[in-house]
Coordinates of N, CA and C in Angstrom, one line a residue:
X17 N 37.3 -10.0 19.6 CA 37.1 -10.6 18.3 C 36.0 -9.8 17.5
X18 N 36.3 -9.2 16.2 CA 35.2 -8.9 15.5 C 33.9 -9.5 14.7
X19 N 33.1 -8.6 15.2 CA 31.7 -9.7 14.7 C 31.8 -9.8 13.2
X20 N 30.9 -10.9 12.3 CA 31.2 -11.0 11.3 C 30.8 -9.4 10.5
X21 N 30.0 -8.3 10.6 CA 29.3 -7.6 10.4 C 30.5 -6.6 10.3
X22 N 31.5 -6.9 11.2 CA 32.6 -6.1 11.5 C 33.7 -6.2 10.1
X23 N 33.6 -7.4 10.2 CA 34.7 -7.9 9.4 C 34.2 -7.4 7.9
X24 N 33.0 -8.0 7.6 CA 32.7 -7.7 6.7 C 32.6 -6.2 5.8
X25 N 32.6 -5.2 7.5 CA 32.6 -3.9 7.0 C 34.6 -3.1 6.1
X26 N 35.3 -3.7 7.2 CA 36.6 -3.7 7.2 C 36.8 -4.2 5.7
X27 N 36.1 -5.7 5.1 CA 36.6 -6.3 4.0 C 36.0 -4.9 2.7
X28 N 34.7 -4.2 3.1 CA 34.5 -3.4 1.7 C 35.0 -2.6 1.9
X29 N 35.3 -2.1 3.4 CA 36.4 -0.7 3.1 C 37.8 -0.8 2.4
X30 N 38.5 -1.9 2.8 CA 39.7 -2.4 1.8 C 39.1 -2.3 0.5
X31 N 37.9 -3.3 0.1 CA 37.8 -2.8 -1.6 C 37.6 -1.4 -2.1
X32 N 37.3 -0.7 -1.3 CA 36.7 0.8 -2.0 C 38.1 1.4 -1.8
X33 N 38.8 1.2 -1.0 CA 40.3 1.7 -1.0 C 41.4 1.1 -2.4
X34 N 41.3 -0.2 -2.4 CA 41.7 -0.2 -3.9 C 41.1 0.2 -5.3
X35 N 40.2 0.3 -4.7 CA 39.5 0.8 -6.4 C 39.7 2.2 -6.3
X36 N 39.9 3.1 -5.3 CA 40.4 4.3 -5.5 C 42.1 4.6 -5.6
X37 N 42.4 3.5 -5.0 CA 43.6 3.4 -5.4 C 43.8 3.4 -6.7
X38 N 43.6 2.3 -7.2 CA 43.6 2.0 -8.6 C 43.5 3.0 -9.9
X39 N 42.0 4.1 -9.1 CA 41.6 4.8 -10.1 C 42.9 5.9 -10.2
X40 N 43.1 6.3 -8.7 CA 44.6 7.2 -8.7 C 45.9 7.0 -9.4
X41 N 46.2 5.2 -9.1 CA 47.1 5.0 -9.9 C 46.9 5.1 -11.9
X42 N 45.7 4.9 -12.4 CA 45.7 5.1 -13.4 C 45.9 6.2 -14.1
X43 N 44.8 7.1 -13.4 CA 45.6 8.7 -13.6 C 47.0 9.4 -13.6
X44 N 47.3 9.1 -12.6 CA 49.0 9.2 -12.7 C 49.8 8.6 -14.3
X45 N 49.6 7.0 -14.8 CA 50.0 6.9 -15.0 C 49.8 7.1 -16.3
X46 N 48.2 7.2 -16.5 CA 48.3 8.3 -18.1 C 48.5 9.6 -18.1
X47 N 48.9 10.6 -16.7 CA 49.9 11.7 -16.7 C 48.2 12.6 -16.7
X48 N 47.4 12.2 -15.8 CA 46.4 12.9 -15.6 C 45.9 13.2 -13.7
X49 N 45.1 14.1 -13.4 CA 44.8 14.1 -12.2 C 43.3 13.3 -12.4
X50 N 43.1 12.7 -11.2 CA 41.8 12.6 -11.1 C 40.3 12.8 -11.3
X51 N 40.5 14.2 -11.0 CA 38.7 14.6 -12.0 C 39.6 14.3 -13.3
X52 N 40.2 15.0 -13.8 CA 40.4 14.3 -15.8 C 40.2 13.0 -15.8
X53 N 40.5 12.3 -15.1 CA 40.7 10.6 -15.4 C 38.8 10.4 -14.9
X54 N 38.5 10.9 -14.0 CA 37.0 10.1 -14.2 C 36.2 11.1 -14.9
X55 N 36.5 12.8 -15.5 CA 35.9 13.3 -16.9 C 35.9 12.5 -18.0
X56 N 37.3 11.9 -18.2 CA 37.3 11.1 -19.4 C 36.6 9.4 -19.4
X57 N 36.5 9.1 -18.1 CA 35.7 8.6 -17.8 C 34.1 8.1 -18.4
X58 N 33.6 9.6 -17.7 CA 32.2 10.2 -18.1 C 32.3 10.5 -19.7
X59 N 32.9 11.1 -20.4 CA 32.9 10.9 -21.9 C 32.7 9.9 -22.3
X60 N 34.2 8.7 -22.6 CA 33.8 7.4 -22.6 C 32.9 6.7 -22.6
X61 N 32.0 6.2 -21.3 CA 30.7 6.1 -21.4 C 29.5 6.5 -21.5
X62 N 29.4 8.0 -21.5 CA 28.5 8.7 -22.0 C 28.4 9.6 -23.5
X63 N 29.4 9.1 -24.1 CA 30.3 10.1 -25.4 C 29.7 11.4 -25.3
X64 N 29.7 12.6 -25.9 CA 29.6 13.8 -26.3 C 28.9 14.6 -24.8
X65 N 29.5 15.7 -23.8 CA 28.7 16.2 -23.3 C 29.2 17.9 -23.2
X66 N 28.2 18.7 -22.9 CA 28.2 20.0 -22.7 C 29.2 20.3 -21.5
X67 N 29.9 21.7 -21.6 CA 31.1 21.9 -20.4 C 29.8 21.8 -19.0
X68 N 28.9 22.6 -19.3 CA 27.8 22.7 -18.0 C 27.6 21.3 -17.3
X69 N 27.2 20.3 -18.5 CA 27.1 18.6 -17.8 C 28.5 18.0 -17.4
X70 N 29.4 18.7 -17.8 CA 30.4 17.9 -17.4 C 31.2 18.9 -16.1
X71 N 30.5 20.2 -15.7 CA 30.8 20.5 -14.4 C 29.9 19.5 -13.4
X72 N 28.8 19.6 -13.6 CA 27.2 18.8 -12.9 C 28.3 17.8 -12.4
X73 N 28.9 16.8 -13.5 CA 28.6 15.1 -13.1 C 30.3 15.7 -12.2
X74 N 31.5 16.6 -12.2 CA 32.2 16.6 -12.0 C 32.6 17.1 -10.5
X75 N 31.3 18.3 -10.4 CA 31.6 18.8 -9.4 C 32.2 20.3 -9.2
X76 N 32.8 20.3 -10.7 CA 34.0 21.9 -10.4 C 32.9 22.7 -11.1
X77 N 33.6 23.8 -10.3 CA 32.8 25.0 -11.3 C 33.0 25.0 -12.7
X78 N 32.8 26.1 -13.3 CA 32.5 26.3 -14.7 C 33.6 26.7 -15.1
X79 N 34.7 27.4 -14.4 CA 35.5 27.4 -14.8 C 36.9 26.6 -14.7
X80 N 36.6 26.0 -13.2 CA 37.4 24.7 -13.5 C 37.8 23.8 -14.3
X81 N 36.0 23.4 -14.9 CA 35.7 22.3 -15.8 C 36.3 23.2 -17.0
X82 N 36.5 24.5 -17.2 CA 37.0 24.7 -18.8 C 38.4 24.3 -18.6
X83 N 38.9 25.0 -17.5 CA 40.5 24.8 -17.6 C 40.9 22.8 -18.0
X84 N 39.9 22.2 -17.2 CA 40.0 21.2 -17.1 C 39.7 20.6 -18.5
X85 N 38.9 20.9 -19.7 CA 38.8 20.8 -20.8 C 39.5 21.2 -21.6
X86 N 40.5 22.1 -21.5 CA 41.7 22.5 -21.9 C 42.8 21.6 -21.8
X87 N 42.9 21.2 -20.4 CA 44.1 20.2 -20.0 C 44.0 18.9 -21.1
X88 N 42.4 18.6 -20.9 CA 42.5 17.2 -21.6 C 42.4 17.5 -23.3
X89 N 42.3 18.9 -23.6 CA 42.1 18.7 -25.4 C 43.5 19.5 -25.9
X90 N 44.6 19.8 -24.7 CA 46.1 19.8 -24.9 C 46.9 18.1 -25.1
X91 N 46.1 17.2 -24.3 CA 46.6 16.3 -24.0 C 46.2 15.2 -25.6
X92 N 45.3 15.7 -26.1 CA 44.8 14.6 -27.2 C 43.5 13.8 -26.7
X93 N 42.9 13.8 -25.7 CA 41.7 13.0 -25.3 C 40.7 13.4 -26.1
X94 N 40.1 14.3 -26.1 CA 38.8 15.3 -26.3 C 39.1 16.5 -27.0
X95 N 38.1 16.8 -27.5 CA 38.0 18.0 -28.9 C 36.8 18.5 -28.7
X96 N 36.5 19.9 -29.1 CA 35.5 20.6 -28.5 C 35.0 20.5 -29.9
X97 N 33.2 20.5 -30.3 CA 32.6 21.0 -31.1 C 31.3 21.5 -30.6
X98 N 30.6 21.9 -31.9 CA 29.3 22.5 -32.5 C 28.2 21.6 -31.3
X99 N 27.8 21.9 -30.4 CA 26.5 20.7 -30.4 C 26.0 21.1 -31.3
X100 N 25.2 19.5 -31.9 CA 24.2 19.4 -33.6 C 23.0 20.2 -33.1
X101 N 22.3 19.9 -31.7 CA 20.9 20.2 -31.5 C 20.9 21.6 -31.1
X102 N 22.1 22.6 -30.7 CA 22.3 24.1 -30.6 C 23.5 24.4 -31.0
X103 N 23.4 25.1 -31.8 CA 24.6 25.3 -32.8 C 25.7 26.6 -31.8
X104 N 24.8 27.1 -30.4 CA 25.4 28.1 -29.4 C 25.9 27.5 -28.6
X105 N 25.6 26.2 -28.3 CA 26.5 25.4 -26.9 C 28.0 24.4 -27.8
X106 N 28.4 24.4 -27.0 CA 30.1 23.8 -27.6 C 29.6 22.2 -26.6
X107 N 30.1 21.2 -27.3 CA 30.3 20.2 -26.3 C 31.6 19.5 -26.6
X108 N 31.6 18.5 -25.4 CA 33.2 17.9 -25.6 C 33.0 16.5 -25.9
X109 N 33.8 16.4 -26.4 CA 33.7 14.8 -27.6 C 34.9 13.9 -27.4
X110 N 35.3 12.7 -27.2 CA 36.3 12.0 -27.4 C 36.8 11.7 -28.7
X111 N 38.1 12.1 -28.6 CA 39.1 12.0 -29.8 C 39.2 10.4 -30.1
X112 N 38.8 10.1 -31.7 CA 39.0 8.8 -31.8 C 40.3 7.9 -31.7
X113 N 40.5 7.1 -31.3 CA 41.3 6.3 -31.0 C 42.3 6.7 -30.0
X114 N 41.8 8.1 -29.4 CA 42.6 8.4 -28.0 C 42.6 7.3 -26.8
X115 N 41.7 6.9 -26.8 CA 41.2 6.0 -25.2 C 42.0 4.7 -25.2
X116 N 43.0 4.7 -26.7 CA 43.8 3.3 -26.4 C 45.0 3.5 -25.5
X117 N 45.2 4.6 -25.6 CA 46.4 4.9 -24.2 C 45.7 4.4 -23.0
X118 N 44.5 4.8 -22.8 CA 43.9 4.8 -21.2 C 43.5 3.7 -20.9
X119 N 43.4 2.4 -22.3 CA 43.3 0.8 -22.1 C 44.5 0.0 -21.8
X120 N 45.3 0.7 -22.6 CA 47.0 0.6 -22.0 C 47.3 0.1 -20.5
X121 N 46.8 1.4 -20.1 CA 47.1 1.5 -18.8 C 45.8 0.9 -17.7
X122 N 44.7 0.7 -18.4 CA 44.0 0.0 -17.4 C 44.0 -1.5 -17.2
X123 N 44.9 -1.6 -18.9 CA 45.0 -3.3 -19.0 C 45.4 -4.5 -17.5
X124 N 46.0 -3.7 -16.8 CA 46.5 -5.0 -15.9 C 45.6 -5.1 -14.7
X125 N 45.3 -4.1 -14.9 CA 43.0 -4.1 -13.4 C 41.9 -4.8 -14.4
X126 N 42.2 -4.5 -15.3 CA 40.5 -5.5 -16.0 C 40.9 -7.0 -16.1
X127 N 42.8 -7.1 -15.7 CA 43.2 -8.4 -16.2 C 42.6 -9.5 -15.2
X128 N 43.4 -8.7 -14.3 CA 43.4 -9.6 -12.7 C 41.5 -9.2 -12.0
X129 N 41.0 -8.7 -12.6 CA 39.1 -8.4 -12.1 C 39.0 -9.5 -13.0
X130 N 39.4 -9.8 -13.8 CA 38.1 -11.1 -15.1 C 38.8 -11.9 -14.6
X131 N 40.1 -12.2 -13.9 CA 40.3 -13.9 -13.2 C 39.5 -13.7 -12.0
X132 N 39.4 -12.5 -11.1 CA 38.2 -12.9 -10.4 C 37.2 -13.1 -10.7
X133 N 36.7 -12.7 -11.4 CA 35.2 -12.9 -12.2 C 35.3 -14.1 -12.4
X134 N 36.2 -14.7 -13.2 CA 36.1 -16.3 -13.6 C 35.8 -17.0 -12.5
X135 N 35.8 -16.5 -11.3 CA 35.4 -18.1 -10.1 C 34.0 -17.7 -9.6
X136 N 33.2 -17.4 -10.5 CA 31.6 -17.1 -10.0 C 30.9 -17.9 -11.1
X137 N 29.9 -18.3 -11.1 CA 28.8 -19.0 -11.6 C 28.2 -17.6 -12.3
X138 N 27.5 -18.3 -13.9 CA 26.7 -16.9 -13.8 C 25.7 -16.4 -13.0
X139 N 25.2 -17.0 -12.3 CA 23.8 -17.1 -11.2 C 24.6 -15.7 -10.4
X140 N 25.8 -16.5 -9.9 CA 26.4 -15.3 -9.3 C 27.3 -13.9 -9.2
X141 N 27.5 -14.1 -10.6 CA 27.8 -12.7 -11.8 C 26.7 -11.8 -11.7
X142 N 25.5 -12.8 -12.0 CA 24.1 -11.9 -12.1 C 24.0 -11.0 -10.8
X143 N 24.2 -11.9 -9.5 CA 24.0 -10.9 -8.5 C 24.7 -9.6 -8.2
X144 N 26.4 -10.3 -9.0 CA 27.2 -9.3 -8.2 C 27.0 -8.1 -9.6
X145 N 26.6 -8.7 -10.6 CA 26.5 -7.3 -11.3 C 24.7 -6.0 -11.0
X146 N 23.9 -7.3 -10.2 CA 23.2 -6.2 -10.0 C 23.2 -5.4 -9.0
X147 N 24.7 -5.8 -7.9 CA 25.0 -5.0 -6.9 C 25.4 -3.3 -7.3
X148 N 26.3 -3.8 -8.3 CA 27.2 -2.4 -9.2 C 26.0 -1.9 -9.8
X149 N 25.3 -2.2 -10.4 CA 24.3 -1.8 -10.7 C 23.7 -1.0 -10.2
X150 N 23.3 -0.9 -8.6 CA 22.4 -0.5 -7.8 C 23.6 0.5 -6.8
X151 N 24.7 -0.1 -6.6 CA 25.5 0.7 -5.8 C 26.1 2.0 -6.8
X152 N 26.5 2.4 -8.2 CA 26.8 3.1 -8.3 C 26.0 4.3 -8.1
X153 N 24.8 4.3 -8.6 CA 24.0 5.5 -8.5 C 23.5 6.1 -7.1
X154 N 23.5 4.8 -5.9 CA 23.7 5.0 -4.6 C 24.7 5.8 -4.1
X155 N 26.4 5.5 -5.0 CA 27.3 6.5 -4.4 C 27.2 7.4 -5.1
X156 N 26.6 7.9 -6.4 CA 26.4 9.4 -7.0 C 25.4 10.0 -6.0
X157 N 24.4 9.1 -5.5 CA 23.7 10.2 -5.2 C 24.4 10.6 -3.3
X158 N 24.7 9.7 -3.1 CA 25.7 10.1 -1.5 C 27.0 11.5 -2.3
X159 N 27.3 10.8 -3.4 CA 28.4 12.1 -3.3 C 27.6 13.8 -3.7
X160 N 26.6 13.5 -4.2 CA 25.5 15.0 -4.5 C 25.7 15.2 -2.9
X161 N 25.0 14.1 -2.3 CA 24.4 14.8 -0.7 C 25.5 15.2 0.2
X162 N 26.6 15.2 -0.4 CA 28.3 15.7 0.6 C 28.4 16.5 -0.3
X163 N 28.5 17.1 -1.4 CA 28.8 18.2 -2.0 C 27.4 19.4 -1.8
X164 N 26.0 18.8 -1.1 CA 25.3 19.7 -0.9 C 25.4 20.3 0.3
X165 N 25.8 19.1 1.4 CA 26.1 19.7 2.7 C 27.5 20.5 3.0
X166 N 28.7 20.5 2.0 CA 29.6 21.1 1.9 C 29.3 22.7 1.4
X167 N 28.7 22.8 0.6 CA 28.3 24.0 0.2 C 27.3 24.7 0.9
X168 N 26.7 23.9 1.9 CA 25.4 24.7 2.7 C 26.4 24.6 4.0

């Protein structure tokens, strides 16, 4: 029999499996690969960034990330301009009212997440949002430290 410690590990590996699931299926189904889908991602909630920051947070090289900037400003997502504060760096921008496709398709995971959300107290919204809170930048910085030991 598995200890609860066990169980409990098996139950967040299933969640981290669907939420990558998820993230996969979304991309597919707005007709993108994965880094685009969490590039556009990183636009979204960070609006306007330089191709250099958006290799950094992505991972590809420089020239990936262009091809990759290509793909998405063929597609309608993103549009390259001027940065205001160096008129010599280009950065990439979200195309207005592009992202309603990508709500489209997220609509039926934010559906079924806010009926789970509905069976928590806020006391315990509070906690579970200061989990995310505290675990995403824990998995950024785990994924730096696998892309540093990959490259060394």
């Amino acid at each position: 029999m598995a200890s609860p410690q066990q169980e409990r590990h098996v139950i967040f590996r299933r969640y981290l499996d669907a939420v990558g699931l998820h993230g996969m299926a979304g991309a597919e189904a707005a007709g993108l690969h994965g880094t685009e889908w969490y590039a556009l991602s990183l636009i979204s909630l960070d609006g306007a960034l330089t191709s250099g920051e958006l290799a950094a947070r992505t991972g590809l090289t420089t020239g990936a990330t262009t091809r990759l900037i290509d793909r998405l400003e063929r597609a309608g997502y993103v549009r390259r301009a001027a940065d205001p504060a160096d008129r010599r760096k280009v950065v990439v921008e979200p195309v207005p009212d592009a992202f309603a496709r990508i709500d489209e398709v997220v609509a039926p995971g934010r559906r079924r997440i806010a009926d789970v959300l509905a069976r928590y107290s806020p006391e315990q919204l509070d906690l579970l949002f200061d989990y995310f809170a505290h675990a995403a930048p824990a998995y950024r910085e785990a994924t730096e430290e696998i892309r540093r030991h990959r490259r060394g």
